[in-house]
Structures are given as structure tokens and as C-alpha cells.
Amino acid sequence: MTGVLADSQIRDLIAAGRIAAATPFVDGQVQPASLDLRLGDTAYRVRASFLPGQANSVAARLDDLKMHEMPLTGGAVLEKGCVYVVPLMERLSLPVGTTAAASAKSSTGRLDLMTRVITDQGIEFDRVADGYDGPLFAEICPQSFSVLVRPGQMLTQIIFRQGRTFLDDDELRALHAQTPIVSDAPVISEGLGFSVDLRAGEDDLVGYRAKRHTGVIDLDRIGHYPADDFWEEIRTTTGRIILDPGAFYILRSREAISIPPDFAAEMAPYVAMAGEFRVHYAGFFDPGFGWAEAGGEGSRGVLEVRCHEAPFVLDHGQVVGRLVYERMAVRPALLYGRDLKSNYQGQGLKLSKHFRS
């Protein structure tokens, strides 16, 4: 069987001990096409980000690079601009023929909280090799806000793949013809292209820019923080903004996107030809995102944008990224959206769930 493994198959891996944890799994941890990963009880402050390399374990590299370790029990602050490595509660013993890929969860990315999974003998971030048997670690580097974290919090998610999962362009066109996956005429080239929405609405609000000097965000506090304590509103009447180097923005896609139940999608990696910016931390879109029968009727993609070395002009309708669609191995038992009371179904321009509406 080929495709992205669905919730029932992930539970089978847990039952077989292929996904294990010393602490029992919790309700809601298994998503339609992914598993949420939990922070362990210790964080290591390290001098720099790293990949272990084929001959090394993460523990061996930590011995060389760690500055100090800190318990997370009771809560600990991860400071903006610092790099931490946290062992995760889950470990893997994947069957041969199964690979995995990790990504920050939506709320993590919207806080500009760079979070990547690393493995023993790993040569890439967020990628788990075929048949990997070993522990998982999260590298965490808060970019805009310092955050208060605790054991068990879920900042990352992981999907499992068997065989060829990605649709080529002809297959993607056929899917759109069968059931529309985007509200406008599709721009298909190595995936589904999407553009930025900078149209001035009634209040001219088109996005948010993170403030540089703010307080700490407690990741357990939902709907708690006033947005204007942490964000500046971005308004325009021209359909154009200029991105400042080093600044972080929350924008939205012009198109409304839909992921049918038998498919998942991944945000393609940053491509330098698109401009001097990077879009999106949260790379996975579950089956049912924006799907009408799951309560979506098309959902905008929220864009997490960081400008690089030079100021960059962004115009309304400019293509800024692409989604790569994947087949599911089987249809999930539950879909993103109405089934799970998902936070971002039917979203427009929306900050993370930690901020008041």
C-alpha cells in the first residue's frame, strides 16, 4: 500500500510498538494524516544549530555543543534568538519502506517559533530515513517572541509515507477537474501555485508584523493575549507593501484552498527565485482542510513570511509559494475541520490561537 498513512494506520504503528513513548499517548495526538509530537522534560541550550551527520548521534553532538541544560517541568522560558534542543517523548522503529517527515504545527509557525526535528545520523532537518530506529529531538529557536514551554506540549507534527505519494502536474490537473482544489483558475507547475492577498478591505488591514520588543508568550494560554501587545497591523490602499529585512509577517493567500479527503498537501520548500523572503513554517495540510463537507468551503492559506537581506516589494496577486498534493494510503476516519473542531478551518487572516479574536 502506498501513500501518506492515515489516522487508523498511525494507531496501528503505535499498537505494534513502531511508534513508542514512555508516557501514554493522549487524546487528539493522532490527527487525520499526522501525529503530534510532545516535548520531553529537559531542554539543552546549544551554541549553534546542527545536524548530527551519518556517523553521529544527537547525544554525542550535544556533549560538544551544549552550554547548559534546563528542566521544563513547571515551565521554562526559551529566549528569542537562542537555540535549544529538546528530546521528544516519542521514538520510532519504522518498518522498511516507511519514511517520515516533520513540520511545525500551524500555531507554532504563526509565532515565528522555528522548530525542526532531528534524528540520530540525520543529514536533513525534518526528514526521517527509511526504517529509522531511534529517538527524536526538536531543535527550537524562537525568532520573534520568547516563549514559556512545558513537557508534553506539541509544537511539531510528523507524517509517515510509503512509496510514491506525490501527484505530478497532470495528476493534479485531473484532480482539480474532478473536484476543484482552488477557488481561482489553478496555476500548476510542480504543484499548485498560490499568491498573496493584499487587497484593501473595508478597514485596509492586509496583515500583521511582529513587534521587536515584547513579553513572553505562555504556549498553554489560548485566546489570552491582546494582539496589539505583540503585533503591528499592516494596512494598504495600493495593494503593495514593502517587506523589511529581518521582519516577520502574517499575511494570507489570495486563493481559497481545499484538500479532498483522499489527499494531503505539503508546502514546498522556499525557492530563492520567488524573491528575498521565505514563506511558511507549517508545511502540512490535513485531508479535509477547506473541504466543504468538513465545514471549510475553501480556506485561505495563512502565510508566515520572513524577509531576508534586502527590502522587497510584495504586490497583490504575486505568486509566493506552492502546495504539493499527496495521495493518502487510505481515507482518514476523521477529517480536518468539523470532525475535530479544528482551529483554522474556514480561516481568513488569522493569528495563532494564543491571541484574542
Coordinates of C-alpha atoms in Angstrom, one line a residue:
M1 CA 0.0 0.0 0.0
T2 CA 1.4 3.4 -1.0
G3 CA 0.6 6.9 0.2
V4 CA 0.6 9.0 3.3
L5 CA -0.6 6.9 6.3
A6 CA -4.0 7.9 7.8
D7 CA -5.0 8.1 11.4
S8 CA -6.0 4.4 11.6
Q9 CA -2.7 3.3 10.2
I10 CA -0.8 5.5 12.6
R11 CA -2.7 3.9 15.5
D12 CA -1.7 0.5 14.1
L13 CA 2.0 1.6 14.2
I14 CA 1.5 2.6 17.9
A15 CA -0.2 -0.7 18.7
A16 CA 2.7 -2.6 17.1
G17 CA 5.3 -0.6 19.0
R18 CA 6.7 1.1 15.9
I19 CA 5.9 4.4 17.5
A20 CA 6.5 4.3 21.2
A21 CA 6.7 6.6 24.2
A22 CA 7.4 6.2 27.9
T23 CA 4.4 8.4 28.6
P24 CA 1.0 7.2 27.3
F25 CA -0.3 8.8 24.2
V26 CA -3.1 11.4 24.7
D27 CA -6.4 12.1 23.1
G28 CA -6.1 14.3 20.0
Q29 CA -2.5 13.4 19.4
V30 CA -3.3 11.4 16.2
Q31 CA -4.5 13.7 13.5
P32 CA -6.1 12.7 10.2
A33 CA -2.7 12.3 8.5
S34 CA -0.1 13.0 11.1
L35 CA 1.0 12.5 14.7
D36 CA 1.6 15.4 17.1
L37 CA 5.0 15.1 18.9
R38 CA 5.4 16.0 22.6
L39 CA 8.3 17.9 24.3
G40 CA 10.2 15.9 26.9
D41 CA 11.2 17.2 30.3
T42 CA 14.6 18.8 29.5
A43 CA 15.9 21.4 27.1
Y44 CA 19.5 21.9 26.2
R45 CA 20.8 25.4 25.3
V46 CA 23.3 24.9 22.5
R47 CA 25.8 27.2 20.8
A48 CA 24.5 26.7 17.3
S49 CA 22.1 24.7 15.2
F50 CA 23.5 21.4 13.9
L51 CA 22.8 18.2 12.1
P52 CA 24.4 15.1 13.6
G53 CA 25.7 13.6 10.3
Q54 CA 25.7 10.0 9.3
A55 CA 28.3 8.9 11.8
N56 CA 26.9 10.7 14.9
S57 CA 24.1 10.6 17.4
V58 CA 22.3 13.7 18.6
A59 CA 23.5 12.9 22.2
A60 CA 27.1 12.9 21.1
R61 CA 26.8 16.3 19.4
L62 CA 25.0 17.7 22.4
D63 CA 28.1 16.7 24.5
D64 CA 30.1 19.0 22.2
L65 CA 27.7 21.9 21.8
K66 CA 25.5 22.2 24.9
M67 CA 26.0 25.2 27.1
H68 CA 23.6 24.2 29.9
E69 CA 20.5 22.1 30.4
M70 CA 17.3 23.2 32.0
P71 CA 14.2 21.3 33.3
L72 CA 10.9 22.1 31.6
T73 CA 8.8 20.8 34.5
G74 CA 6.9 23.7 35.9
G75 CA 7.6 25.8 32.8
A76 CA 10.8 27.3 31.4
V77 CA 11.4 30.3 29.1
L78 CA 13.1 29.7 25.7
E79 CA 14.5 33.1 24.8
K80 CA 14.3 34.8 21.5
G81 CA 17.4 34.3 19.4
C82 CA 18.7 31.3 21.3
V83 CA 18.9 27.7 20.1
Y84 CA 17.6 24.8 22.1
V85 CA 17.4 21.0 21.6
V86 CA 14.6 19.1 23.4
P87 CA 14.3 15.3 23.4
L88 CA 10.8 14.3 22.4
M89 CA 8.7 11.8 24.2
E90 CA 8.1 9.7 21.1
R91 CA 10.6 7.4 19.4
L92 CA 10.4 5.4 16.1
S93 CA 11.1 2.0 14.8
L94 CA 9.9 2.3 11.3
P95 CA 9.2 -0.7 9.1
V96 CA 11.4 -0.9 6.0
G97 CA 9.8 1.0 3.2
T98 CA 8.4 3.7 5.5
T99 CA 9.8 7.2 5.8
A100 CA 8.6 10.2 7.8
A101 CA 8.7 13.9 7.6
A102 CA 8.1 16.5 10.3
S103 CA 6.9 20.1 10.3
A104 CA 6.0 22.8 12.8
K105 CA 2.3 22.9 13.7
S106 CA 0.2 25.8 12.5
S107 CA 0.2 27.7 15.8
T108 CA 4.0 27.2 16.2
G109 CA 4.7 28.7 12.8
R110 CA 2.4 31.7 13.4
L111 CA 4.5 32.6 16.4
D112 CA 7.7 32.6 14.3
L113 CA 8.9 29.7 16.5
M114 CA 11.4 27.9 14.3
T115 CA 11.0 24.2 15.3
R116 CA 12.7 21.4 13.4
V117 CA 13.0 17.6 14.1
I118 CA 16.4 16.0 14.1
T119 CA 17.4 12.3 14.4
D120 CA 20.5 10.3 15.1
Q121 CA 22.7 10.0 11.9
G122 CA 20.4 12.7 10.4
I123 CA 21.6 14.7 7.4
E124 CA 18.5 16.7 6.9
F125 CA 16.1 18.6 9.2
D126 CA 12.5 17.3 9.4
R127 CA 13.3 14.1 7.4
V128 CA 13.3 10.6 8.9
A129 CA 15.1 7.9 6.9
D130 CA 13.6 4.7 5.7
G131 CA 13.4 2.2 8.5
Y132 CA 14.8 4.6 11.1
D133 CA 15.0 3.1 14.6
G134 CA 15.8 5.7 17.3
P135 CA 14.8 8.8 19.3
L136 CA 13.5 12.1 18.1
F137 CA 14.6 15.6 19.1
A138 CA 13.2 19.0 18.4
E139 CA 15.5 21.9 17.7
I140 CA 13.7 25.1 18.8
C141 CA 14.8 28.7 18.0
P142 CA 12.3 31.4 18.9
Q143 CA 12.7 34.2 16.3
S144 CA 10.2 36.9 17.3
F145 CA 8.9 36.1 20.8
S146 CA 10.3 34.4 23.8
V147 CA 8.0 31.5 24.9
L148 CA 7.2 29.6 28.1
V149 CA 7.1 25.8 27.4
R150 CA 6.3 22.7 29.5
P151 CA 6.7 19.0 29.0
G152 CA 4.0 17.4 26.8
Q153 CA 3.4 20.5 24.7
M154 CA 3.0 19.7 21.0
L155 CA 4.9 22.1 18.7
T156 CA 5.6 19.7 15.8
Q157 CA 3.8 17.1 13.8
I158 CA 5.1 14.1 11.8
I159 CA 3.6 12.3 8.8
F160 CA 4.5 8.8 7.5
R161 CA 4.9 7.8 3.8
Q162 CA 5.1 4.6 1.9
G163 CA 6.1 4.5 -1.7
R164 CA 5.3 7.2 -4.2
T165 CA 2.9 9.7 -2.7
F166 CA 3.2 13.0 -4.6
L167 CA 0.9 13.9 -7.5
D168 CA 2.6 15.1 -10.7
D169 CA 1.2 18.1 -12.6
D170 CA -1.0 16.1 -14.9
E171 CA -2.5 14.2 -11.9
L172 CA -3.1 17.5 -10.1
R173 CA -4.9 18.9 -13.1
A174 CA -7.1 15.8 -13.2
L175 CA -7.9 16.2 -9.5
H176 CA -8.9 19.8 -9.9
A177 CA -11.1 18.9 -12.9
Q178 CA -12.8 16.2 -10.8
T179 CA -13.2 18.3 -7.6
P180 CA -11.9 21.9 -7.5
I181 CA -9.0 22.4 -5.1
V182 CA -8.6 26.1 -5.5
S183 CA -11.1 29.0 -5.9
D184 CA -9.4 30.6 -8.9
A185 CA -8.0 29.2 -12.1
P186 CA -5.3 26.8 -11.0
V187 CA -1.6 27.7 -11.5
I188 CA 0.0 24.3 -11.7
S189 CA 3.8 23.9 -12.1
E190 CA 5.5 21.3 -9.8
G191 CA 2.5 21.8 -7.5
L192 CA -0.3 24.2 -7.0
G193 CA 0.8 27.8 -7.0
F194 CA -0.7 30.3 -4.6
S195 CA -0.4 34.1 -4.3
V196 CA -0.6 36.8 -1.7
D197 CA -3.8 38.8 -0.9
L198 CA -3.0 42.5 -0.4
R199 CA -6.4 43.9 -1.4
A200 CA -7.6 46.6 0.8
G201 CA -10.8 45.6 2.6
E202 CA -13.2 47.8 4.5
D203 CA -10.5 48.6 7.1
D204 CA -7.5 48.3 4.8
L205 CA -6.0 45.5 7.0
V206 CA -3.9 43.1 5.0
G207 CA -1.6 41.6 7.6
Y208 CA 0.5 41.8 10.8
R209 CA 4.1 42.5 11.5
A210 CA 5.7 41.1 14.7
K211 CA 6.9 43.8 17.2
R212 CA 10.5 43.6 18.1
H213 CA 10.3 44.0 21.9
T214 CA 7.5 42.1 23.6
G215 CA 6.7 40.0 26.6
V216 CA 6.8 36.2 26.9
I217 CA 4.1 34.0 25.4
D218 CA 2.9 31.1 27.5
L219 CA 2.1 28.4 25.0
D220 CA -0.6 27.0 27.3
R221 CA -2.7 30.2 27.2
I222 CA -5.3 30.1 24.5
G223 CA -7.2 33.3 23.5
H224 CA -5.3 35.2 26.2
Y225 CA -3.0 37.8 24.7
P226 CA -4.1 41.2 23.2
A227 CA -2.9 41.1 19.6
D228 CA -1.6 44.7 19.7
D229 CA 0.8 43.9 22.5
F230 CA 2.8 41.7 20.0
W231 CA 1.7 42.7 16.5
E232 CA 1.6 45.8 14.4
E233 CA -1.3 46.0 11.8
I234 CA -0.3 46.3 8.2
R235 CA -2.6 48.4 6.1
T236 CA -2.5 49.4 2.5
T237 CA -4.7 51.1 -0.1
T238 CA -2.4 50.4 -3.0
G239 CA -2.2 46.5 -3.0
R240 CA 1.5 46.7 -2.2
I241 CA 3.7 46.5 0.8
I242 CA 7.5 46.6 1.3
L243 CA 8.9 43.8 3.5
D244 CA 11.7 44.9 5.9
P245 CA 14.8 42.7 6.2
G246 CA 14.6 40.5 9.3
A247 CA 10.9 41.3 10.0
F248 CA 8.2 38.6 10.4
Y249 CA 4.8 39.0 8.8
I250 CA 1.4 37.2 8.9
L251 CA -0.3 37.5 5.5
R252 CA -2.9 35.4 3.7
S253 CA -3.2 33.7 0.3
R254 CA -5.5 35.2 -2.3
E255 CA -6.9 31.8 -3.2
A256 CA -9.1 29.6 -1.1
I257 CA -7.6 26.1 -1.0
S258 CA -9.3 22.8 -0.5
I259 CA -7.8 19.4 0.4
P260 CA -10.1 16.5 -0.5
P261 CA -10.4 13.6 1.9
D262 CA -8.2 11.2 0.0
F263 CA -5.3 13.6 -0.2
A264 CA -2.9 15.6 1.9
A265 CA -0.6 18.5 0.9
E266 CA 2.7 19.9 1.9
M267 CA 4.1 23.4 1.4
A268 CA 7.0 23.2 -0.9
P269 CA 10.4 24.5 0.4
Y270 CA 11.5 28.1 -0.1
V271 CA 12.7 28.8 -3.6
A272 CA 15.1 31.8 -4.0
M273 CA 13.7 32.7 -7.4
A274 CA 10.4 33.8 -5.8
G275 CA 12.1 36.7 -4.0
E276 CA 14.0 37.8 -0.9
F277 CA 11.7 36.1 1.6
R278 CA 10.7 32.8 3.0
V279 CA 7.1 31.7 3.3
H280 CA 5.6 29.2 5.8
Y281 CA 6.8 27.1 8.7
A282 CA 3.8 24.8 9.0
G283 CA 4.2 22.6 5.9
F284 CA 1.3 20.0 6.2
F285 CA -2.3 20.4 5.3
D286 CA -4.5 17.6 6.5
P287 CA -7.3 15.9 4.5
G288 CA -10.4 18.0 4.9
F289 CA -8.7 21.4 5.1
G290 CA -11.0 23.8 3.3
W291 CA -13.3 20.9 2.2
A292 CA -16.9 21.9 2.1
E293 CA -18.2 18.7 3.6
A294 CA -15.9 19.2 6.5
G295 CA -17.1 22.7 7.1
G296 CA -14.5 24.6 5.1
E297 CA -15.9 25.7 1.7
G298 CA -12.4 26.7 0.8
S299 CA -9.9 28.1 3.4
R300 CA -7.2 30.8 2.8
G301 CA -3.7 29.8 3.5
V302 CA -2.1 31.9 6.2
L303 CA 1.4 32.9 5.1
E304 CA 4.2 33.2 7.6
V305 CA 6.7 35.5 5.8
R306 CA 10.2 36.5 6.8
C307 CA 12.2 38.9 4.6
H308 CA 15.9 38.2 4.1
E309 CA 18.8 40.5 3.4
A310 CA 17.2 43.2 1.2
P311 CA 13.8 45.1 1.4
F312 CA 11.4 43.5 -1.0
V313 CA 8.2 44.9 -2.7
L314 CA 5.3 42.5 -2.5
D315 CA 2.3 43.1 -4.8
H316 CA -1.2 41.8 -4.6
G317 CA -1.5 38.6 -6.6
Q318 CA 2.2 37.9 -6.6
V319 CA 2.9 34.1 -6.5
V320 CA 4.7 33.3 -3.3
G321 CA 4.7 29.5 -3.0
R322 CA 3.2 26.2 -4.0
L323 CA 1.4 23.3 -2.5
V324 CA 2.4 19.7 -3.4
Y325 CA -0.5 17.3 -3.1
E326 CA -0.1 13.7 -1.9
R327 CA -2.2 10.6 -2.0
M328 CA -3.4 9.1 1.2
A329 CA -2.9 5.4 1.6
V330 CA -6.5 5.1 2.9
R331 CA -9.2 7.7 3.8
P332 CA -8.9 9.0 7.4
A333 CA -11.5 8.1 9.9
L334 CA -11.8 11.8 10.8
L335 CA -11.2 14.9 8.6
Y336 CA -9.7 18.3 9.5
G337 CA -12.4 20.7 10.3
R338 CA -15.9 19.9 11.7
D339 CA -14.9 16.4 12.8
L340 CA -12.1 17.7 15.0
K341 CA -13.3 21.3 15.7
S342 CA -10.1 22.5 14.1
N343 CA -8.8 26.0 14.9
Y344 CA -8.1 27.2 11.4
Q345 CA -10.9 25.7 9.2
G346 CA -12.5 28.4 7.1
Q347 CA -9.8 30.8 8.2
G348 CA -9.0 34.2 6.7
L349 CA -6.3 36.4 8.1
K350 CA -5.8 34.9 11.5
L351 CA -3.1 35.0 14.1
S352 CA -2.3 31.9 16.3
K353 CA -4.8 30.7 18.8
H354 CA -2.9 32.3 21.7
F355 CA -4.3 35.8 20.8
R356 CA -7.8 37.2 21.4
S357 CA -10.0 37.3 18.4

